[in-house]
Each structure stands twice: as structure tokens, then as C-alpha cells.
Amino acid sequence: MTGRAALRGLFGTLAAVAAAEVTVRAAGGFSGDLPAPTQVLAAAGEQLADGEFTDAVGATLRVWAYGMLIAVGVAVPAGFLLSSIRALGTACQAIVEFLRPIPSVALIPLALLVFPAPDRMKTSLVVYASVWPILLNTLYALRQVDRVQLDTLKVFGFGAAARAWFVSLPSSVPFILTGVRVSASVALIVAISTELLAVGDTGIGTYLAQTQSAGGQTDQMLAGALWAGVIGLLINGALTTAERRAARWWPVSGKEGVA
Amino acid sequence: MLTIDALTHSYPGGHTAVDDLSLAVEAGELVTVVGPSGCGKSTLLRCIAGLQRPTGGRVLLNGDEIRDVPDSLAMVFQSYGRSLLPWLSVRDNVALVLRHRYGSRRERRAAALEALAEVGLADAAAKHPGQLSGGMQQRVAIARALAYGPKLLLMDEPFGSVDAQTREDLEDLLLALRARTPVTVVLVTHDIDESVYLGDRVVVLTGAPGRVLAELPVGLPADRDQIKTRQDPEFVRLRAEVGRLVREK
């Protein structure tokens, strides 16, 4: 983004916030006691010092992180298994295509039955939602592995497992990272929606539900949502950077690379 | 050392790449294999390397039939850009294949640096393949193959995708390395001049399906020179002879 574009973006944002501020104040907060943007920002600032809120953020992020770790740990080896044993891959294709479109939130009732502990319940749904993008990207990546690289290592006496470790896995890294980035956003959405829909003891979603039902805390409610957005943005930014760096230092194949 | 006995390979779908091809290579020899494109040269090398099981005939290395990739064999592929691993440094590309040769990483890296110095790339060890020119990448591939310490080195059109000057440099590099190392080389090329310039013996294959049309011993002194050798009457005679054979159907 050029400096001028960034400046314009900033102006646009400020203009939108100012318009919202004027509208909300002029209408007296509408019927639902809607806070003005400045009030939301002030509440967001206060939340940084609010132990209850920071604990809630920590709880959601913990569920998110564990869920992502488990999803990577499941999806990447599963991708290798399904693509190295062709019969298994074909046999599993139908079931994968059937399970993948099921929205995670539709599985909340099932997860509540299977996992009584709220953290495990939430983590299980995060894992469910995150597995698919990573699995599909891994499978795609493994179809792109360069035959010549595999043949080269074979000639130098590397067995199938060693070739998977030294060629297939590293050459899949950029694709797997793309899957992880897609999953990371989905995982955050699933974690917060699960907290909202199945009220647990803590978490950003739980905090939002409580501030909404308690009444008179709409500024905190919206500030919580604002923080959720900021967290999503930060996660996505970090993973996009990682991906871009991997693409630069990890030219998948061919002659181009860092020059 | 290497005996190819009535080798036949047909791909699924019916295309026969190599048909009843027999050839013997002595230890220490540099045999060049030349033929029109599509005559099964690459298939021949893949069968020798154990990358492909022939549908008929046998390949024997020191009397043993090749069923899997032999330990004493290395290969240089034409597409160097795809044969080197782009995410590893040049040094680590060489060191990687020495895993079964040396126990410690330090020994592997030292051996890799030594091999890179042999091909004049000591300074490039820390770079990644993508940072090097095509000719330099192919030097890395040659260093990697020789560091592996093979008895038999297979080269599949190794200098086919570099410019003319680089190609001559690489040809001379190969001859120099070979003079220092007791290695048997089978080099496939579609370049008639190159087959004569490099070879102790030129094997001419027929068009598809490939079989041996002629074997011509090269009566040139071992010490070859890009200018003088190419003016040698023997070189001129052989080049014309091979050219005539390649065009023959």
C-alpha cells in the first residue's frame, strides 16, 4: 500500500467513524441504548485493564491455539496417509466431501453430549472446522510435488519415508501454510460462536453474551466485538506474512527463487 | 561392469521406448549414447538407475541384476532446476545425499564443501539454487553426484539446457573430474559433437523404439581440448559418421 492510499484509507475510516458518532448522538442512542464510537473506544481501552475481559480473551485464544495445533497434527499426517495409499484416499474421498460442508456450529449439540467440559467441547469444534482447509491444501500440495526431486532422492538411496520427509513435506509447506491461514480465521469464528451459542464459563463469546443480557453494557459489548476483530486481523496478518516469507525462501519448484 | 541384456521397455498404452537393446560398459569407461529424440535414451537410463523396471530383458551391474536403485550409482538429470531442492542451500543439497556415507552432520558438510570446491563453487556454498545461473546449478548437481562416490555415474542430457559457452566449460569440467576419479560414466545426449568430444565410445541408437545401431570407439587422445580436438581429423570423421548414423532410419 502506498503512502497516499494509506492516507486515504485513514481518512475514509475517520469519516465513517465521525458519521456514526454524529448519527448516534443525534438520535440519542436509538432504542437499544446504542453507544457512540468514541464511547466504544473508551470502553475498549478500559477493557485492557479489566481482568474479567482479558481472562475471557485468553480463554478463547487458548481454545483457538490448541484447536489449531491439533488440527495441523491431524490434517497434515492424514493428508500424507491419504495421498500415499491411493486406495485409502479414494475410499475416504466421499466421506470427506460429505463431512466437510457440515457447519461446525451445527455440531454444537453433539459436542455438548460428547465433551461435558466446555473447553474440550469448544476445542473439538475448532478442530473440526480447521481440519478441512489444512487437509485439502495438504492433499493438493502432495499432488504438486516435483517428480524429478523425488527421483533424485530415490537415486541417492532415500526410501519412501525419507523422500516424504525431505521432499514432499518441505515442498508442501507453502500450501499447508495457506490452509493454516484459512483455518485460523474459521477457528476464531467457531470458537466465539460456540461460546455465544452454548454459554460456558469464560471466553470472548461468553463475555459478549453476558454484557448483552445484563443490559446497560452495550459499550462493553461492542468493544468486545471490536477486540475480536482486532485479534482476527492480527492473526491473519501474522500468517499472511509467514506465508509470503515461505513463498520467497521456499520456491516450490523451478528455477526462479531469490535473485 | 554394466551389462544391458536384451532390454525392452513398453509403457502402459503400448508405446515401446526401448526394444531388445544390448550394451556392455567396462569399468572406467565414458560411454556416450546418442540418438534421435524420442529414441528411449531417458528410458534406458531410468532402467539402469533402477527407477523403472524394464518390461523385458535385464540390466546387470557387476553381475547382479538391478531390481532396485543400486547403492554405487549416482545420476545427473537434465532439469537441474528441478533436481536440486530449492529450499536448501547449495551446501546442504550436496550434504543431504551423504547421509548414508557419513555419520555426523559436520563430516557431511565438510565433504560437501570439498565437492563444491572441486567444481569451483566453494564461494557459493551458502547460496540457494535459485540464486545461481543454470550452469552453476548443474555444477552443483555434478558435485553432488561425485560427492556420493558412485562407481557408475549416469548423466541424462546434462548440458542440454545451458548456453554454448557454459556447455563447453561443463564438458571440460566433466573430463577433468573424471581424470581424477575412477568412475564409469554413461552420458546420454542428442548433441553429436558432444557425444564424440566426451566419449571413449559412442553408442548410436536407432529411432523409436531404441536399439543399438552402432558402437564407435573414439580414437582421440584422452586429453581433449575444445579447439584442437574439434579440428582433429579423427573427430571430424567420427562426427560425420555419427551424424550419418543418427539420420539413418
Coordinates of C-alpha atoms in Angstrom, one line a residue:
Chain A
M1 CA 0.0 0.0 0.0
T2 CA 1.4 3.4 -1.0
G3 CA 1.5 6.3 1.5
R4 CA -1.2 8.1 -0.4
A5 CA -3.5 5.0 -0.3
A6 CA -2.9 4.5 3.4
L7 CA -3.7 8.2 4.0
R8 CA -7.0 7.9 2.0
G9 CA -7.9 4.7 4.0
L10 CA -7.3 6.6 7.2
F11 CA -9.5 9.5 6.1
G12 CA -12.2 7.1 5.0
T13 CA -12.2 5.3 8.3
L14 CA -12.2 8.6 10.3
A15 CA -15.0 9.9 8.2
A16 CA -17.1 6.8 8.7
V17 CA -16.5 6.9 12.5
A18 CA -17.3 10.6 12.6
A19 CA -20.6 10.0 10.7
A20 CA -21.5 7.2 13.0
E21 CA -20.7 9.4 16.0
V22 CA -22.9 12.2 14.8
T23 CA -25.8 9.9 13.8
V24 CA -25.8 8.0 17.1
R25 CA -25.6 11.1 19.2
A26 CA -28.2 13.0 17.2
A27 CA -30.6 10.0 17.5
G28 CA -30.0 9.7 21.3
G29 CA -28.6 6.2 21.0
F30 CA -31.7 4.8 19.3
S31 CA -34.0 2.5 21.3
G32 CA -31.3 0.0 22.3
D33 CA -29.1 2.5 24.1
L34 CA -26.5 2.3 21.3
P35 CA -23.2 3.8 22.3
A36 CA -21.3 6.3 20.1
P37 CA -18.0 5.1 18.6
T38 CA -16.0 7.2 21.0
Q39 CA -17.7 5.5 23.9
V40 CA -17.0 2.1 22.4
L41 CA -13.3 3.1 22.0
A42 CA -13.2 4.3 25.6
A43 CA -14.7 1.0 26.8
A44 CA -12.2 -0.9 24.7
G45 CA -9.4 1.0 26.4
E46 CA -10.8 0.2 29.8
Q47 CA -11.1 -3.5 28.9
L48 CA -7.3 -3.8 28.7
A49 CA -7.2 -3.3 32.5
D50 CA -10.3 -5.4 33.1
G51 CA -9.2 -8.8 34.4
E52 CA -12.5 -10.5 33.5
F53 CA -12.2 -9.4 29.9
T54 CA -8.6 -10.3 29.5
D55 CA -9.2 -13.7 31.0
A56 CA -12.0 -14.2 28.5
V57 CA -9.7 -13.3 25.6
G58 CA -7.0 -15.6 27.0
A59 CA -9.6 -18.5 27.3
T60 CA -10.7 -18.0 23.7
L61 CA -7.2 -17.8 22.4
R62 CA -6.2 -20.9 24.3
V63 CA -9.0 -22.9 22.7
W64 CA -8.1 -21.4 19.3
A65 CA -4.4 -22.3 19.7
Y66 CA -5.0 -25.9 21.0
G67 CA -7.6 -26.4 18.3
M68 CA -5.2 -25.2 15.5
L69 CA -2.3 -27.3 16.9
I70 CA -4.5 -30.5 17.0
A71 CA -5.9 -29.7 13.5
V72 CA -2.4 -29.4 12.0
G73 CA -1.3 -32.5 13.8
V74 CA -4.3 -34.4 12.4
A75 CA -4.7 -32.9 9.0
V76 CA -1.1 -33.0 7.7
P77 CA -0.3 -36.7 8.6
A78 CA -3.8 -37.6 7.3
G79 CA -3.0 -35.8 4.0
F80 CA 0.2 -37.8 3.7
L81 CA -1.6 -41.1 4.5
L82 CA -4.4 -40.5 2.1
S83 CA -2.2 -39.5 -0.7
S84 CA 0.4 -42.2 -0.2
I85 CA -2.1 -45.1 0.0
R86 CA -4.2 -44.5 -3.1
A87 CA -6.9 -47.0 -2.3
L88 CA -7.4 -45.3 1.1
G89 CA -7.5 -41.9 -0.5
T90 CA -10.2 -43.0 -2.9
A91 CA -12.2 -44.7 -0.2
C92 CA -12.1 -41.6 2.0
Q93 CA -12.9 -39.1 -0.7
A94 CA -16.7 -39.5 -0.4
I95 CA -16.8 -39.2 3.4
V96 CA -14.5 -36.1 3.3
E97 CA -16.7 -34.4 0.8
F98 CA -19.8 -35.3 2.9
L99 CA -18.4 -34.2 6.3
R100 CA -16.6 -31.0 5.1
P101 CA -19.7 -28.9 4.3
I102 CA -21.3 -29.6 7.8
P103 CA -21.1 -26.2 9.6
S104 CA -19.3 -26.6 12.9
V105 CA -22.0 -24.8 14.8
A106 CA -24.5 -27.4 13.7
L107 CA -22.4 -29.9 15.7
I108 CA -22.6 -28.0 19.0
P109 CA -25.4 -30.2 20.4
L110 CA -23.3 -33.3 19.6
A111 CA -20.2 -31.8 21.0
L112 CA -22.1 -30.9 24.2
L113 CA -23.1 -34.5 24.6
V114 CA -19.6 -35.9 23.9
F115 CA -17.5 -33.4 25.8
P116 CA -19.0 -32.2 29.1
A117 CA -16.0 -29.9 29.8
P118 CA -16.7 -26.6 28.0
D119 CA -13.0 -26.1 26.9
R120 CA -12.9 -29.5 25.3
M121 CA -16.2 -29.0 23.7
K122 CA -15.1 -25.8 22.1
T123 CA -11.7 -27.2 21.1
S124 CA -13.3 -30.2 19.4
L125 CA -15.5 -27.9 17.2
V126 CA -12.5 -25.7 16.4
V127 CA -10.5 -28.8 15.4
Y128 CA -13.5 -30.0 13.3
A129 CA -13.7 -26.7 11.4
S130 CA -9.9 -26.2 11.0
V131 CA -9.1 -29.7 9.8
W132 CA -10.6 -29.4 6.3
P133 CA -8.8 -26.5 4.8
I134 CA -5.5 -27.9 6.1
L135 CA -6.2 -31.4 4.9
L136 CA -7.3 -30.2 1.4
N137 CA -4.3 -28.0 1.0
T138 CA -2.0 -30.8 2.1
L139 CA -3.6 -33.2 -0.4
Y140 CA -3.3 -30.5 -3.1
A141 CA 0.3 -29.8 -2.2
L142 CA 1.3 -33.5 -2.4
R143 CA -0.1 -33.7 -6.0
Q144 CA 2.3 -30.9 -6.9
V145 CA 5.5 -32.5 -5.6
D146 CA 8.1 -32.5 -8.3
R147 CA 8.7 -36.0 -9.7
V148 CA 12.3 -35.1 -10.6
Q149 CA 13.1 -34.2 -6.9
L150 CA 11.6 -37.5 -5.8
D151 CA 13.5 -39.4 -8.4
T152 CA 16.7 -37.6 -7.5
L153 CA 16.5 -38.7 -3.9
K154 CA 15.5 -42.2 -4.9
V155 CA 18.7 -42.5 -6.9
F156 CA 20.6 -41.4 -3.9
G157 CA 19.2 -44.2 -1.9
F158 CA 16.4 -42.5 0.0
G159 CA 13.4 -44.7 0.8
A160 CA 9.8 -43.7 0.6
A161 CA 9.6 -42.3 4.2
A162 CA 12.8 -40.4 3.7
R163 CA 11.6 -38.9 0.5
A164 CA 8.3 -37.8 2.1
W165 CA 10.3 -36.1 4.9
F166 CA 13.0 -34.5 2.8
V167 CA 11.0 -33.6 -0.4
S168 CA 7.2 -33.9 0.0
L169 CA 6.9 -32.3 3.4
P170 CA 9.1 -29.2 2.7
S171 CA 7.7 -28.7 -0.7
S172 CA 4.2 -28.7 0.8
V173 CA 5.0 -26.1 3.4
P174 CA 3.7 -23.1 1.5
F175 CA 0.4 -24.8 0.6
I176 CA 0.0 -26.1 4.2
L177 CA 0.5 -22.5 5.4
T178 CA -2.3 -21.3 3.2
G179 CA -4.5 -24.0 4.7
V180 CA -3.5 -22.9 8.2
R181 CA -4.3 -19.2 7.4
V182 CA -7.7 -20.1 6.1
S183 CA -8.3 -22.3 9.1
A184 CA -7.1 -19.7 11.6
S185 CA -9.9 -17.3 10.7
V186 CA -12.5 -20.0 10.7
A187 CA -11.3 -21.3 14.0
L188 CA -11.7 -17.9 15.7
I189 CA -15.2 -17.6 14.3
V190 CA -16.1 -21.1 15.5
A191 CA -14.6 -20.5 19.0
I192 CA -16.5 -17.3 19.5
S193 CA -19.8 -18.5 18.1
T194 CA -19.6 -21.7 20.2
E195 CA -19.2 -19.5 23.3
L196 CA -22.1 -17.4 22.2
L197 CA -24.4 -20.2 21.4
A198 CA -23.5 -22.6 24.2
V199 CA -22.7 -20.3 27.1
G200 CA -19.7 -21.6 29.0
D201 CA -17.9 -20.1 31.9
T202 CA -15.5 -17.8 30.1
G203 CA -14.4 -16.6 26.6
I204 CA -15.0 -13.7 24.3
G205 CA -18.3 -15.1 23.1
T206 CA -19.4 -15.7 26.7
Y207 CA -18.4 -12.1 27.6
L208 CA -20.4 -10.8 24.7
A209 CA -23.5 -12.8 25.7
Q210 CA -23.2 -11.7 29.3
T211 CA -22.8 -8.0 28.5
Q212 CA -25.8 -8.2 26.2
S213 CA -28.1 -9.9 28.6
A214 CA -27.0 -7.9 31.6
G215 CA -28.3 -4.7 29.9
G216 CA -26.7 -1.2 30.0
Q217 CA -23.3 -2.5 28.9
T218 CA -23.7 -2.1 25.2
D219 CA -20.4 -0.1 25.0
Q220 CA -18.5 -3.1 26.5
M221 CA -20.4 -5.5 24.3
L222 CA -19.3 -3.6 21.1
A223 CA -15.8 -3.0 22.5
G224 CA -15.5 -6.8 22.9
A225 CA -16.6 -7.3 19.4
L226 CA -14.0 -4.7 18.3
W227 CA -11.3 -6.6 20.1
A228 CA -12.4 -9.9 18.5
G229 CA -12.0 -8.1 15.1
V230 CA -8.5 -6.8 16.0
I231 CA -7.4 -10.3 17.1
G232 CA -8.7 -11.8 13.8
L233 CA -6.8 -9.1 11.9
L234 CA -3.6 -9.7 13.8
I235 CA -3.7 -13.5 13.3
N236 CA -4.4 -13.1 9.7
G237 CA -1.7 -10.6 9.2
A238 CA 0.9 -12.7 11.0
L239 CA 0.0 -15.8 8.9
T240 CA 0.0 -13.9 5.7
T241 CA 3.5 -12.6 6.5
A242 CA 4.6 -16.1 7.3
E243 CA 3.1 -17.4 4.0
R244 CA 4.7 -14.6 2.0
R245 CA 8.1 -15.3 3.6
A246 CA 7.8 -19.0 2.9
A247 CA 7.0 -18.3 -0.7
R248 CA 10.1 -16.2 -1.0
W249 CA 12.5 -18.6 0.7
W250 CA 10.7 -21.7 -0.4
P251 CA 10.3 -21.6 -4.1
V252 CA 8.4 -24.7 -4.6
S253 CA 9.9 -25.8 -7.9
G254 CA 11.5 -24.5 -11.0
K255 CA 14.4 -22.1 -11.5
E256 CA 13.1 -18.9 -10.0
G257 CA 13.9 -18.0 -6.5
V258 CA 15.6 -15.3 -4.5
A259 CA 17.8 -13.4 -7.0
Chain B
M1 CA 30.9 -53.6 -15.2
L2 CA 27.5 -52.8 -16.6
T3 CA 25.7 -55.2 -18.9
I4 CA 22.5 -54.5 -20.6
D5 CA 21.0 -57.6 -21.9
A6 CA 18.1 -57.5 -24.5
L7 CA 16.5 -54.6 -22.6
T8 CA 12.9 -53.9 -23.7
H9 CA 10.6 -51.4 -22.2
S10 CA 7.0 -50.7 -23.2
Y11 CA 4.9 -48.2 -21.4
P12 CA 1.3 -48.9 -20.5
G13 CA -0.7 -47.9 -23.6
G14 CA 1.6 -49.8 -25.9
H15 CA 4.4 -47.3 -26.7
T16 CA 7.7 -49.2 -26.8
A17 CA 10.6 -46.9 -25.9
V18 CA 13.4 -49.4 -25.9
D19 CA 13.4 -52.7 -27.9
D20 CA 15.9 -55.5 -27.4
L21 CA 18.8 -53.2 -26.5
S22 CA 22.1 -54.8 -25.5
L23 CA 25.2 -53.0 -24.4
A24 CA 28.3 -53.6 -22.2
V25 CA 30.2 -50.9 -20.4
E26 CA 33.7 -51.5 -19.0
A27 CA 34.8 -50.1 -15.6
G28 CA 36.3 -46.6 -16.0
E29 CA 34.8 -46.1 -19.4
L30 CA 32.9 -43.0 -20.5
V31 CA 30.3 -44.1 -22.9
T32 CA 28.1 -41.5 -24.7
V33 CA 24.7 -42.6 -26.0
V34 CA 23.4 -40.6 -28.9
G35 CA 20.2 -40.9 -31.0
P36 CA 17.3 -39.0 -32.4
S37 CA 14.9 -37.6 -29.9
G38 CA 12.3 -40.0 -28.6
C39 CA 14.6 -43.0 -29.1
G40 CA 14.3 -44.1 -25.5
K41 CA 17.6 -42.7 -24.2
S42 CA 16.0 -41.5 -21.0
T43 CA 14.1 -44.7 -20.5
L44 CA 17.4 -46.6 -20.9
L45 CA 19.0 -44.5 -18.1
R46 CA 15.9 -44.9 -15.8
C47 CA 16.1 -48.6 -16.2
I48 CA 19.8 -48.6 -15.4
A49 CA 19.2 -46.4 -12.4
G50 CA 16.5 -48.8 -11.1
L51 CA 13.9 -46.0 -11.3
Q52 CA 11.9 -48.1 -13.7
R53 CA 11.6 -51.9 -14.0
P54 CA 12.1 -52.9 -17.6
T55 CA 9.3 -54.9 -19.2
G56 CA 11.8 -57.3 -20.7
G57 CA 15.5 -58.1 -20.6
R58 CA 17.9 -57.5 -17.7
V59 CA 20.4 -54.9 -16.5
L60 CA 23.4 -56.3 -14.6
L61 CA 25.7 -54.2 -12.5
N62 CA 28.9 -56.2 -11.7
G63 CA 27.0 -59.3 -12.4
D64 CA 24.0 -58.6 -10.2
E65 CA 20.6 -57.8 -11.7
I66 CA 19.4 -54.3 -10.9
R67 CA 16.0 -54.6 -9.3
D68 CA 16.2 -51.5 -7.0
V69 CA 18.3 -48.4 -7.1
P70 CA 21.9 -49.6 -6.7
D71 CA 23.9 -48.0 -3.9
S72 CA 27.0 -47.4 -6.1
L73 CA 25.2 -45.3 -8.6
A74 CA 24.5 -41.5 -9.0
M75 CA 22.7 -39.6 -11.6
V76 CA 22.7 -36.1 -13.0
F77 CA 19.4 -35.0 -14.5
Q78 CA 18.8 -32.6 -17.4
S79 CA 16.5 -30.4 -15.4
Y80 CA 18.9 -29.3 -12.8
G81 CA 16.4 -26.6 -11.7
R82 CA 14.0 -29.4 -10.6
S83 CA 16.6 -31.8 -9.4
L84 CA 18.1 -29.6 -6.7
L85 CA 15.9 -28.8 -3.7
P86 CA 15.3 -25.1 -3.8
W87 CA 14.7 -24.7 -0.1
L88 CA 18.1 -26.0 0.9
S89 CA 21.4 -24.2 0.5
V90 CA 23.8 -25.4 -2.2
R91 CA 26.0 -27.0 0.5
D92 CA 23.0 -28.7 2.2
N93 CA 21.8 -30.0 -1.2
V94 CA 25.1 -31.8 -1.5
A95 CA 25.3 -32.8 2.2
L96 CA 21.8 -34.3 2.1
V97 CA 22.8 -37.1 -0.2
L98 CA 25.8 -38.0 2.0
R99 CA 23.5 -39.1 4.9
H100 CA 24.3 -42.8 4.4
R101 CA 28.0 -42.0 3.8
Y102 CA 29.0 -40.1 6.9
G103 CA 27.7 -40.3 10.4
S104 CA 27.8 -36.7 11.6
R105 CA 26.4 -33.5 10.0
R106 CA 29.8 -31.8 10.4
E107 CA 31.5 -34.5 8.3
R108 CA 28.8 -34.3 5.6
R109 CA 29.1 -30.6 5.4
A110 CA 32.9 -30.7 5.2
A111 CA 32.6 -33.3 2.4
A112 CA 30.0 -31.2 0.6
L113 CA 32.3 -28.1 0.7
E114 CA 35.1 -30.2 -0.6
A115 CA 33.0 -31.4 -3.5
L116 CA 31.8 -27.9 -4.3
A117 CA 35.4 -26.7 -4.3
E118 CA 36.1 -29.4 -6.9
V119 CA 33.7 -27.8 -9.3
G120 CA 34.8 -24.3 -8.5
L121 CA 31.8 -23.3 -6.4
A122 CA 33.3 -23.0 -2.9
D123 CA 32.1 -19.5 -2.6
A124 CA 28.5 -20.3 -3.5
A125 CA 28.0 -22.9 -0.8
A126 CA 25.7 -20.8 1.3
K127 CA 23.5 -19.7 -1.6
H128 CA 20.3 -21.3 -2.6
P129 CA 20.0 -22.9 -6.0
G130 CA 17.6 -20.2 -7.2
Q131 CA 20.3 -17.6 -6.8
L132 CA 22.7 -19.4 -9.2
S133 CA 22.8 -19.5 -13.0
G134 CA 21.8 -22.6 -14.8
G135 CA 25.4 -23.7 -15.5
M136 CA 26.3 -23.2 -11.8
Q137 CA 23.2 -25.2 -10.7
Q138 CA 24.4 -28.0 -13.0
R139 CA 27.8 -27.8 -11.4
V140 CA 26.2 -28.3 -8.0
A141 CA 24.3 -31.4 -9.4
I142 CA 27.7 -32.8 -10.6
A143 CA 29.4 -32.1 -7.3
R144 CA 26.5 -33.8 -5.5
A145 CA 26.7 -36.8 -7.7
L146 CA 30.5 -37.1 -7.4
A147 CA 30.5 -36.5 -3.6
Y148 CA 28.2 -39.5 -3.3
G149 CA 31.2 -41.6 -4.5
P150 CA 29.5 -43.6 -7.2
K151 CA 31.1 -46.3 -9.3
L152 CA 28.7 -45.6 -12.0
L153 CA 27.5 -42.1 -13.0
L154 CA 24.5 -41.7 -15.2
M155 CA 24.0 -38.3 -17.0
D156 CA 20.8 -37.6 -18.8
E157 CA 21.5 -34.8 -21.3
P158 CA 23.3 -33.0 -18.5
F159 CA 24.3 -30.0 -20.6
G160 CA 21.2 -29.8 -22.8
S161 CA 19.7 -26.6 -21.3
V162 CA 22.7 -24.3 -20.8
D163 CA 24.3 -21.8 -23.3
A164 CA 27.1 -22.9 -25.6
Q165 CA 30.0 -21.4 -23.7
T166 CA 28.7 -22.8 -20.4
R167 CA 28.2 -26.2 -22.1
E168 CA 31.9 -26.3 -23.2
D169 CA 33.0 -25.4 -19.7
L170 CA 30.9 -28.1 -18.2
E171 CA 32.1 -30.6 -20.7
D172 CA 35.7 -29.9 -19.8
L173 CA 34.9 -30.0 -16.1
L174 CA 33.4 -33.4 -16.5
L175 CA 36.6 -34.6 -18.3
A176 CA 38.8 -33.1 -15.7
L177 CA 36.8 -34.7 -12.8
R178 CA 36.7 -38.0 -14.5
A179 CA 40.5 -38.0 -15.0
R180 CA 40.8 -37.6 -11.2
T181 CA 38.1 -40.0 -10.1
P182 CA 37.8 -43.7 -11.1
V183 CA 34.2 -43.5 -12.2
T184 CA 32.3 -45.1 -15.1
V185 CA 30.1 -42.7 -16.9
V186 CA 27.1 -43.3 -19.2
L187 CA 26.1 -40.0 -20.7
V188 CA 23.1 -39.5 -22.9
T189 CA 23.0 -36.6 -25.3
H190 CA 21.3 -35.6 -28.5
D191 CA 24.3 -33.5 -29.5
I192 CA 26.5 -35.4 -32.0
D193 CA 29.6 -33.2 -31.4
E194 CA 29.3 -33.6 -27.6
S195 CA 29.0 -37.4 -27.9
V196 CA 32.3 -37.6 -29.8
Y197 CA 34.1 -34.9 -27.7
L198 CA 33.3 -36.6 -24.4
G199 CA 33.1 -40.3 -25.2
D200 CA 35.6 -43.1 -25.1
R201 CA 33.0 -44.8 -27.2
V202 CA 29.9 -43.6 -28.9
V203 CA 26.8 -45.7 -28.9
V204 CA 24.3 -44.7 -31.6
L205 CA 20.7 -45.7 -31.1
T206 CA 18.0 -46.1 -33.7
G207 CA 14.8 -44.1 -33.7
A208 CA 11.9 -45.3 -31.5
P209 CA 11.9 -48.0 -30.4
G210 CA 15.5 -47.6 -29.5
R211 CA 18.1 -50.3 -30.1
V212 CA 21.8 -50.1 -30.7
L213 CA 22.6 -49.2 -34.3
A214 CA 26.3 -48.8 -34.0
E215 CA 29.2 -48.6 -31.4
L216 CA 32.1 -46.5 -32.4
P217 CA 35.3 -46.4 -30.4
V218 CA 36.7 -42.8 -30.2
G219 CA 40.4 -42.9 -31.2
L220 CA 41.2 -39.5 -29.8
P221 CA 43.8 -38.8 -27.1
A222 CA 42.4 -38.7 -23.5
D223 CA 43.5 -35.1 -23.1
R224 CA 40.9 -33.2 -25.0
D225 CA 40.7 -29.5 -26.0
Q226 CA 37.7 -27.6 -27.2
I227 CA 39.6 -26.1 -30.1
K228 CA 42.2 -28.6 -31.0
T229 CA 40.2 -31.8 -30.6
R230 CA 37.4 -30.5 -32.7
Q231 CA 39.9 -29.9 -35.6
D232 CA 41.4 -33.4 -35.2
P233 CA 40.7 -35.4 -38.4
E234 CA 39.5 -38.3 -36.3
F235 CA 37.0 -36.0 -34.6
V236 CA 35.8 -34.7 -37.9
R237 CA 35.5 -38.2 -39.3
L238 CA 33.6 -39.6 -36.3
R239 CA 31.3 -36.6 -36.2
A240 CA 30.3 -37.2 -39.8
E241 CA 29.9 -40.9 -39.2
V242 CA 27.7 -40.5 -36.1
G243 CA 25.7 -37.8 -37.9
R244 CA 25.1 -40.1 -40.8
L245 CA 24.0 -42.9 -38.5
V246 CA 21.7 -40.7 -36.5
R247 CA 19.9 -39.6 -39.6
E248 CA 19.6 -43.1 -40.9
K249 CA 16.3 -44.7 -40.3

